[in-house]
CSV table of C-alpha atoms in Angstrom, one decimal:
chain,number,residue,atom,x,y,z
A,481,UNK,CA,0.0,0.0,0.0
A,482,UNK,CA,1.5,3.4,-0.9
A,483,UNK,CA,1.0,5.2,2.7
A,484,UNK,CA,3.2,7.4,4.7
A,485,UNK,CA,6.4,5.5,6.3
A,486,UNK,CA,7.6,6.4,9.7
A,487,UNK,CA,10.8,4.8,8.6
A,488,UNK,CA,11.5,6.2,5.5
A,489,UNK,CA,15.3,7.3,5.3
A,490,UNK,CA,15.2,10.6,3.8
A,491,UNK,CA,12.5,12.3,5.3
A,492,UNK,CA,12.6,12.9,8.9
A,493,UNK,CA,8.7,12.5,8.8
A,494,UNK,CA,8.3,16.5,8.7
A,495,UNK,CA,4.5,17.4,9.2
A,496,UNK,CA,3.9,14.0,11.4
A,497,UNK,CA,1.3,15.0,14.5
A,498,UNK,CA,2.6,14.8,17.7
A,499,UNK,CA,0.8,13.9,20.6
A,500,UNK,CA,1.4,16.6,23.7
A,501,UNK,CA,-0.3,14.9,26.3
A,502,UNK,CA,1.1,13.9,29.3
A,503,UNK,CA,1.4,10.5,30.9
A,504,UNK,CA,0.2,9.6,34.2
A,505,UNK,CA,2.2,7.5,36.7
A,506,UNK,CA,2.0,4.1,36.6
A,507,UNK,CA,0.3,2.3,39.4
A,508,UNK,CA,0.2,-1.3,40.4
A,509,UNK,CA,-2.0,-2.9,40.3
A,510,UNK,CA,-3.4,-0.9,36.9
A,511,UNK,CA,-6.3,1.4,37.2
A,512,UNK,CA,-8.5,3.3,34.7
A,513,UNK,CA,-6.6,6.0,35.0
A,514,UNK,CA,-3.7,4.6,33.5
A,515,UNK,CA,-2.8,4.6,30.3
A,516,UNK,CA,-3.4,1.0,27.9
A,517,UNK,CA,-0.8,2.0,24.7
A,518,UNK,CA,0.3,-0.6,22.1
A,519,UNK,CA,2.1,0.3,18.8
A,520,UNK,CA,2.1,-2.0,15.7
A,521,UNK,CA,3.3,-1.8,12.0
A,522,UNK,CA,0.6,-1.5,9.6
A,523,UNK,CA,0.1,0.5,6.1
A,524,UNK,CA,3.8,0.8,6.1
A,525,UNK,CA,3.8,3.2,8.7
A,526,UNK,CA,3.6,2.5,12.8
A,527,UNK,CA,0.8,3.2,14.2
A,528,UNK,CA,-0.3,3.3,18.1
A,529,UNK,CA,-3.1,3.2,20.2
A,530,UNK,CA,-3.4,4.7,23.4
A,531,UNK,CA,-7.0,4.7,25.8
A,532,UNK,CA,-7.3,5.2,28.9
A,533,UNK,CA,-11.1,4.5,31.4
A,534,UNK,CA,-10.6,1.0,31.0
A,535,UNK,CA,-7.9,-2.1,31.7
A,536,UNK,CA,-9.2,-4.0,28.9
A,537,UNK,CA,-6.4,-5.0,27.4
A,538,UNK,CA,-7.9,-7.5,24.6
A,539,UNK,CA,-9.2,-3.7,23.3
A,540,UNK,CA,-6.1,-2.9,21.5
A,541,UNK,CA,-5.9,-6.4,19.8
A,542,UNK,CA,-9.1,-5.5,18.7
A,543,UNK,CA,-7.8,-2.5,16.9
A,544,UNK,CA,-5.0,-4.1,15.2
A,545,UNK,CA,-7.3,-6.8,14.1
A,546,UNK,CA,-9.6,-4.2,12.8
A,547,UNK,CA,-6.1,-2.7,11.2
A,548,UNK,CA,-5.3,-6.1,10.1
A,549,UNK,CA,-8.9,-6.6,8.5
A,550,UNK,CA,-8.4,-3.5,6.3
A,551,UNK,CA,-5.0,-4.0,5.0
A,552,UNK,CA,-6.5,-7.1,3.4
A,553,UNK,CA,-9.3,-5.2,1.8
A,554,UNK,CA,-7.7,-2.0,0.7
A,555,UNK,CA,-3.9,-2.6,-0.3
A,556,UNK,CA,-2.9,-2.4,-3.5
A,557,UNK,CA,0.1,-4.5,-3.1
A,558,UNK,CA,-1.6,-7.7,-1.6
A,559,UNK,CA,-2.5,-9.4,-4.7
A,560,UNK,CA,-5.7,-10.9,-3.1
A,561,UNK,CA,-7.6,-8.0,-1.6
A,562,UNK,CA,-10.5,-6.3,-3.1
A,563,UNK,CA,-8.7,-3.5,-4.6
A,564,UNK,CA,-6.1,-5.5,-6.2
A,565,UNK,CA,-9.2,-7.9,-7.6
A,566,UNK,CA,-10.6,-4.5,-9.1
A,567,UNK,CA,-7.5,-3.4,-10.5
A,568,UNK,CA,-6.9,-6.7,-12.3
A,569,UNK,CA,-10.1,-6.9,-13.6
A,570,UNK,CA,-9.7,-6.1,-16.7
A,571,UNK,CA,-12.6,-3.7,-16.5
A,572,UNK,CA,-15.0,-6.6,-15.0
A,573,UNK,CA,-17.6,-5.7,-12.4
A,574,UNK,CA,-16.3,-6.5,-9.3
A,575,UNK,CA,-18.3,-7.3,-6.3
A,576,UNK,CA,-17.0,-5.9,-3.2
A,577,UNK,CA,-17.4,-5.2,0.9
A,578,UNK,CA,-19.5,-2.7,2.4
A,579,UNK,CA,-16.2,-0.7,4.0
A,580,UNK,CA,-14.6,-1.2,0.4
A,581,UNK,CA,-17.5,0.6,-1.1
A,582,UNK,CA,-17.7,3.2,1.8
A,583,UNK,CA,-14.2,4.2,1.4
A,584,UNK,CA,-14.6,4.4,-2.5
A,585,UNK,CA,-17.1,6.2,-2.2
A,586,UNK,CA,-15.4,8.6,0.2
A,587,UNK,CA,-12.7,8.8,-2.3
A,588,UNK,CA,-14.7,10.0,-5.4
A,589,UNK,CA,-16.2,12.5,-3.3
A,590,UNK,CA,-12.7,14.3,-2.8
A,591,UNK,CA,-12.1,13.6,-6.1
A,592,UNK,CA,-15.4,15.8,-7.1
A,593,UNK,CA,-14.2,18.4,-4.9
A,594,UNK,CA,-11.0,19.0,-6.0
A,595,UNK,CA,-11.5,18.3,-9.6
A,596,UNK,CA,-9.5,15.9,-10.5
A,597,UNK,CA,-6.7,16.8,-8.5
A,598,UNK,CA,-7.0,14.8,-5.4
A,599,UNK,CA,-7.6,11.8,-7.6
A,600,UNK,CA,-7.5,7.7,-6.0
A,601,UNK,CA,-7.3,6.2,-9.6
A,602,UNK,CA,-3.7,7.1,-9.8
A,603,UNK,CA,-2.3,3.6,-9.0
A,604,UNK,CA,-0.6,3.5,-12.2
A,605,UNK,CA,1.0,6.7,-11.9
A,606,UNK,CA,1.9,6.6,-8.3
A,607,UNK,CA,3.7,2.8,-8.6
A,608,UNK,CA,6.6,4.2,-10.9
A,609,UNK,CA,7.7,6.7,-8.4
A,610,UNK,CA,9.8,5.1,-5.3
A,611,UNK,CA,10.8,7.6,-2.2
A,612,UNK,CA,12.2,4.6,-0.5
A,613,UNK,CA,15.5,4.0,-2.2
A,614,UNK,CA,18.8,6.0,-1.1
A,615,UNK,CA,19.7,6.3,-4.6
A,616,UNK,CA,16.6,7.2,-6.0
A,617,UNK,CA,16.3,8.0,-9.8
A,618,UNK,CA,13.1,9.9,-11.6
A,619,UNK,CA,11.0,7.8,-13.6
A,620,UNK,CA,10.9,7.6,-17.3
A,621,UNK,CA,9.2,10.2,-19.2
A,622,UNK,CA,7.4,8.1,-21.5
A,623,UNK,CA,6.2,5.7,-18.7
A,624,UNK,CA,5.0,8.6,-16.6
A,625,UNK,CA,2.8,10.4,-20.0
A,626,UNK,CA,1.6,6.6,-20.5
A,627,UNK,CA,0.4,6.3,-16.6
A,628,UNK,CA,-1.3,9.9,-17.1
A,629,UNK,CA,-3.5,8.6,-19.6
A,630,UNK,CA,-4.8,5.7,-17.5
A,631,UNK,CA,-5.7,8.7,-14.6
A,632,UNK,CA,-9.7,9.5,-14.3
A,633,UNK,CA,-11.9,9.1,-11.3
A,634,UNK,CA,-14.6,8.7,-13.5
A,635,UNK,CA,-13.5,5.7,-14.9
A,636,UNK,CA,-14.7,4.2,-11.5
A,637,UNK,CA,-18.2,3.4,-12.1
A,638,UNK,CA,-20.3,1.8,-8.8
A,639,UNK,CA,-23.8,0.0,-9.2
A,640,UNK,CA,-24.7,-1.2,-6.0
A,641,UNK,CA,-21.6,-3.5,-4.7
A,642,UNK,CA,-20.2,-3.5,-7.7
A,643,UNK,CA,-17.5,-1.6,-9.1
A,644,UNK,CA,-16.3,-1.4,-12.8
A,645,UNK,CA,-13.1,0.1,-14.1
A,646,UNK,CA,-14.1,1.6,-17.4
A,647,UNK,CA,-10.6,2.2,-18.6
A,648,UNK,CA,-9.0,-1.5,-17.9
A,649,UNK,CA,-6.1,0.1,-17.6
A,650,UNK,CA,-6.9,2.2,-14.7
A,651,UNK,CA,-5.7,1.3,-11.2
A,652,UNK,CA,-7.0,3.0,-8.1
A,653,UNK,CA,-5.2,3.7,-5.1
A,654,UNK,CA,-6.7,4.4,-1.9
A,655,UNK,CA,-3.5,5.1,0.3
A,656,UNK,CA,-4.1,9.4,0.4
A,657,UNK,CA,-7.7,8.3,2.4
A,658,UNK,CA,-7.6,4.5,3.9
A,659,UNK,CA,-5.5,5.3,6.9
A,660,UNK,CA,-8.4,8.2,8.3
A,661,UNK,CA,-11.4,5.8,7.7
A,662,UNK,CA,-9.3,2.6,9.6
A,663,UNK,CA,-8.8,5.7,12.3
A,664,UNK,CA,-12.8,6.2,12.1
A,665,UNK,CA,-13.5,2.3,12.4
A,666,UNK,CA,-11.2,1.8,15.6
A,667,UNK,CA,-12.9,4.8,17.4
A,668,UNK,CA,-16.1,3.5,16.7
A,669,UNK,CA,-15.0,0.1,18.2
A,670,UNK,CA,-13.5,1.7,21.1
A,671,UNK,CA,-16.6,3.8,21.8
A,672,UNK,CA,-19.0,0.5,21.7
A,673,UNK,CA,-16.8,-0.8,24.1
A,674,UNK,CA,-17.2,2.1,26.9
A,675,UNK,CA,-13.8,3.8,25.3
A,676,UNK,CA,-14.2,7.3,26.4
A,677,UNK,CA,-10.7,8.4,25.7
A,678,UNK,CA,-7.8,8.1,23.9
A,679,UNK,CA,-5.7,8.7,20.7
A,680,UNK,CA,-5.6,6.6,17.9
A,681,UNK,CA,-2.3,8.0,15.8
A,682,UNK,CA,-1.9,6.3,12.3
A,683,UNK,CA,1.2,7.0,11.0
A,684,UNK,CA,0.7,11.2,12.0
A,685,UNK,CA,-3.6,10.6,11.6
A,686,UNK,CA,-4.3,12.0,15.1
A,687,UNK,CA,-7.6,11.1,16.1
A,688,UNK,CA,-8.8,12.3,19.7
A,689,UNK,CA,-11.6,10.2,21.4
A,690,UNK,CA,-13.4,13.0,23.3
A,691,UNK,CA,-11.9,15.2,25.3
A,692,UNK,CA,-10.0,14.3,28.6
A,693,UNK,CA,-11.7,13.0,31.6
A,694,UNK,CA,-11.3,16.2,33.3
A,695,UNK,CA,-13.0,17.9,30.7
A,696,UNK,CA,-9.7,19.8,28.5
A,697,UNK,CA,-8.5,19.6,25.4
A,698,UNK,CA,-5.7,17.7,23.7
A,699,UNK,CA,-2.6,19.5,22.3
A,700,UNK,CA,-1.6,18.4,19.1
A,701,UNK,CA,2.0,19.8,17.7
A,702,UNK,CA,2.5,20.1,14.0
A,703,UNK,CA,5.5,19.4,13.1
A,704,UNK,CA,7.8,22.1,11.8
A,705,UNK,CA,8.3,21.5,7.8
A,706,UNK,CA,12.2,19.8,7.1
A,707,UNK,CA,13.0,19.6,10.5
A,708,UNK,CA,13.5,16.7,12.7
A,709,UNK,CA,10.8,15.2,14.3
A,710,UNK,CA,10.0,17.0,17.7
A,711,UNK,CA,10.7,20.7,16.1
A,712,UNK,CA,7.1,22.0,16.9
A,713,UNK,CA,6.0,24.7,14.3
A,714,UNK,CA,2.6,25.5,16.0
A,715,UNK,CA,-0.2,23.7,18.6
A,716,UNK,CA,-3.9,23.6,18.0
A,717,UNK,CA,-6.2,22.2,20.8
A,718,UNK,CA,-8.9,19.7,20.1
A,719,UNK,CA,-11.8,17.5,21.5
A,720,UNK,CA,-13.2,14.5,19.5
A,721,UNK,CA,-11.7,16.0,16.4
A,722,UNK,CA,-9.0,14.5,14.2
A,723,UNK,CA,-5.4,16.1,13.1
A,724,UNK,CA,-4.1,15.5,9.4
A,725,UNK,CA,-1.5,16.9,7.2
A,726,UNK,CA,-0.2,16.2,4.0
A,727,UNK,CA,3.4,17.8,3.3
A,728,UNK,CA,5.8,17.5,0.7
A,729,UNK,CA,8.7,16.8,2.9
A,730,UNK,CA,6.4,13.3,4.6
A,731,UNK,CA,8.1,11.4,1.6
A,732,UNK,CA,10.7,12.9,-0.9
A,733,UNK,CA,13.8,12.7,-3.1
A,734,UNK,CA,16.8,15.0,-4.5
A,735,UNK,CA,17.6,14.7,-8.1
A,736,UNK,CA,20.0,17.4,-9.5
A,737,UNK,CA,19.2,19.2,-6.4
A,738,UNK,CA,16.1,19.4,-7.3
A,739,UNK,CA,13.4,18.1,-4.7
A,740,UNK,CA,10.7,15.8,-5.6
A,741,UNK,CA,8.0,15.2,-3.6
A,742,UNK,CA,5.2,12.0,-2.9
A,743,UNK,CA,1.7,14.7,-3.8
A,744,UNK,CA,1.8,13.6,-7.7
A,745,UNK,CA,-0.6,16.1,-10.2
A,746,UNK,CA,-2.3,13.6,-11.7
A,747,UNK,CA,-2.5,15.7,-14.6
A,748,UNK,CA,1.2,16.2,-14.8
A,749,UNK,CA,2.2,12.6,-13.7
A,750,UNK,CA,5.1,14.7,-11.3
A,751,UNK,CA,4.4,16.2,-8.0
A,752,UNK,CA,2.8,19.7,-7.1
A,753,UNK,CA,4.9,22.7,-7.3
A,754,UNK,CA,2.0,24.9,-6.4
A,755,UNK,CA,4.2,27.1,-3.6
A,756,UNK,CA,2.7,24.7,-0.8
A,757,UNK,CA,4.5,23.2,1.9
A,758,UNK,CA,1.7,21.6,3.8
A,759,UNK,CA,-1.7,21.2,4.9
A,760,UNK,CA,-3.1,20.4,8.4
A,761,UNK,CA,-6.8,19.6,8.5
A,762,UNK,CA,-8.8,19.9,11.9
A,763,UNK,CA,-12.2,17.8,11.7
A,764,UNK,CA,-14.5,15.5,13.2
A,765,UNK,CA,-13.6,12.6,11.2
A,766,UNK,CA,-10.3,11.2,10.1
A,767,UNK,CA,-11.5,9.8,6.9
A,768,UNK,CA,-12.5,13.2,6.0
A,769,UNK,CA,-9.4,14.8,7.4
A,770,UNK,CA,-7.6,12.5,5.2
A,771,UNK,CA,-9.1,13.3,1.7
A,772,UNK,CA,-9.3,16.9,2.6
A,773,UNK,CA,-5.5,17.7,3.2
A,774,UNK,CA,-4.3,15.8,0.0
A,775,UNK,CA,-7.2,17.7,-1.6
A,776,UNK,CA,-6.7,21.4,-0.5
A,777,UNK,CA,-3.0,20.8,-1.6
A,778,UNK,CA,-4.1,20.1,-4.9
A,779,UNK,CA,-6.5,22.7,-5.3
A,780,UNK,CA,-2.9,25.3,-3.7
A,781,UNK,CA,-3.8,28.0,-1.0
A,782,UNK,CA,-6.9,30.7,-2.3
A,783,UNK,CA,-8.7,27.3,-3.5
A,784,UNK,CA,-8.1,24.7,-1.0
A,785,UNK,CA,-8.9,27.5,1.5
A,786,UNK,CA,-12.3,28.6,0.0
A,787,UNK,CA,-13.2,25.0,-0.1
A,788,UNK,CA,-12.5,24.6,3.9
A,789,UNK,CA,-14.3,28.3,4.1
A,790,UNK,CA,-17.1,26.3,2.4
A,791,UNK,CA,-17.5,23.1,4.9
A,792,UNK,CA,-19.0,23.3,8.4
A,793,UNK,CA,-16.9,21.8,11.5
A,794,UNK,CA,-13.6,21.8,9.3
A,795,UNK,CA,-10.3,24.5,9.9
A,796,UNK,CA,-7.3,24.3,8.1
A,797,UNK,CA,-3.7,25.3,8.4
A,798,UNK,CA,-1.6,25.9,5.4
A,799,UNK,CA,2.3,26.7,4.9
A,800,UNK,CA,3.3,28.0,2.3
A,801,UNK,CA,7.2,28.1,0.8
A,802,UNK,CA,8.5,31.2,3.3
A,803,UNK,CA,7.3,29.2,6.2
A,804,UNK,CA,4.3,31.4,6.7
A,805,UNK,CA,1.1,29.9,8.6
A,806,UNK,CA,-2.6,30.5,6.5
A,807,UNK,CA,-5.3,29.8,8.7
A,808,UNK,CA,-9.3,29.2,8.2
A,809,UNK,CA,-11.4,31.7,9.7
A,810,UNK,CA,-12.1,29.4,12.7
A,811,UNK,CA,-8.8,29.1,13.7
A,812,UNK,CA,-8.3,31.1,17.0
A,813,UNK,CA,-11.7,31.4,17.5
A,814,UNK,CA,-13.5,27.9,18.0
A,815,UNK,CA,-9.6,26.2,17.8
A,816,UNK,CA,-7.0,27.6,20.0
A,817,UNK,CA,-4.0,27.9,18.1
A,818,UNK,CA,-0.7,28.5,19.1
A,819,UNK,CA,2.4,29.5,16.7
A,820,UNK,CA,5.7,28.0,17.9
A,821,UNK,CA,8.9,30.1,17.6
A,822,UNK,CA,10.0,27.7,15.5
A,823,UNK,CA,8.1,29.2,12.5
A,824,UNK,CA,10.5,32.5,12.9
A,825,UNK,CA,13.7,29.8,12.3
A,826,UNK,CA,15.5,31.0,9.3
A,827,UNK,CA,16.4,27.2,7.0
């Protein structure tokens, strides 16, 4: 599955949400009050759940099998799961899940709203670029106008469970949106199960069940962009609400001295250039947060910032190129927001 690595070797995972809160002591025996944690690799990318009103321990296998579960359905790379079966097709209906529909359909909705250019049929296109490599080389022109052509949400057709490729040659790639609806499903679980609070972080997909038992806020650093990992550019304070960014430093390489970055134009078949560093989406769902940051840094900062002017519940931060923070109107007002004096470093 093409998702964000916590491991990758270039990138020191610039834009990854950090979670401020503090833990409590440790008592023995264990009480509600402390902490359950457990940290698993998933979607290529570590991921770690924390809860706390409960001792239940059997909860966080629960939300690895539940991460488990989804890997299966939604990776591109596993030849057996339901998006691989649509992909290799050959434009045959295929007859998929209820969660695999869901998530498609989440998908095309995004791909409505930014036109095209938060797109999840891109699987062609976004399999002949590799971040992961020390030596990493561009690919091949020709290969890259070819994988262009195969790029159209609309080729996705759905009729009740079934989904058709219209171009055979399309291949859809849900790894821009699948971590923030897993995110969604393990909160969900947790709440049926008396889960009150807690942070489910998927690879930087903060998502904050409720607020804390004493009734305040999480703080949730954004990481400053190109710096290492615990350089906090600003804080925002949330309750139930998710945390999302997509930047261009999460995943990138140098070539020529030239940086290229994982957020591919579909159109172009090479990534954004659009003066964007990164977006931060604050929201009540992780699924939405998700689709929304890879969407608004398509659409570049008047657009992506008139569509999150345009949605109810939803704030955004962008930075743009001289490190300067753009926030939605609701920012300060309904969010607290905090700028670190990290954003004045000179890089």
């Amino acid at each position: 599955m093409h998702f964000t690595s916590l491991t990758h070797k270039k990138s020191f995972l610039t834009l990854i949400l950090l979670l401020l809160v503090s833990a409590l002591s440790s008592c023995t025996p264990r009480t509600v009050r402390d902490p359950l944690t457990k940290s698993g690799f998933y979607f290529d990318t570590i991921i770690t759940i924390t809860v706390y009103n409960t001792t239940d321990e059997s909860l966080l296998d629960g939300c690895f099998a539940i991460a488990d579960t989804y890997e299966q359905l939604f990776s591109a790379t596993i030849p057996d799961s339901e998006i691989s079966q649509i992909n290799q097709s050959d434009g045959r209906p295929v007859t998929v899940s209820s969660d695999t529909l869901s998530l498609l359909q989440t998908g095309l909705k995004y791909c409505e709203l930014s036109k095209g250019g938060f797109d999840i049929s891109i699987g062609k296109l976004s399999s002949l670029w590799n971040f992961t490599e020390e030596n990493s080389s561009l690919p091949d022109a020709d290969a890259i106008h070819k994988a262009v052509s195969t790029v159209d949400y609309r080729n996705i057709l759905i009729s009740g469970n079934e989904v058709t490729l219209k171009n055979p040659d399309t291949a859809i790639d849900l790894g821009a949106i699948a971590k923030g609806y897993i995110a969604d499903q393990m909160k969900e679980y947790l709440n049926e199960h008396g889960v009150t609070e807690g942070t489910i972080n998927l690879g930087g997909n903060v998502l904050c069940i409720g607020p804390k038992s004493d009734g305040s806020n999480y703080r949730i650093g954004i990481q400053m962009p190109f710096e290492e990992q615990g350089a906090i550019a600003a804080v925002v304070e949330v309750k139930d609400q998710t945390v999302v960014s997509s930047g261009v430093y999460e995943r990138y390489m140098t070539v020529n001295d030239k940086l290229y970055h994982h957020i591919l134009n579909p159109k172009t078949g090479y990534p954004y250039e659009n003066g964007l560093l990164g977006v931060s989406i604050i929201c009540p769902k992780s699924q939405d947060g998700d689709g929304l940051s890879t969407a608004c840094f398509s659409l570049g900062l008047e657009d992506g910032m008139k569509l999150i002017e345009s949605l109810s519940d939803t704030e955004a931060i962008f930075i743009t190129e001289d490190y300067e923070f753009h926030c939605s109107s609701g920012i300060g007002d309904t969010i607290p927001f905090e700028k670190g004096l990290a954003v004045n470093t000179v890089f």
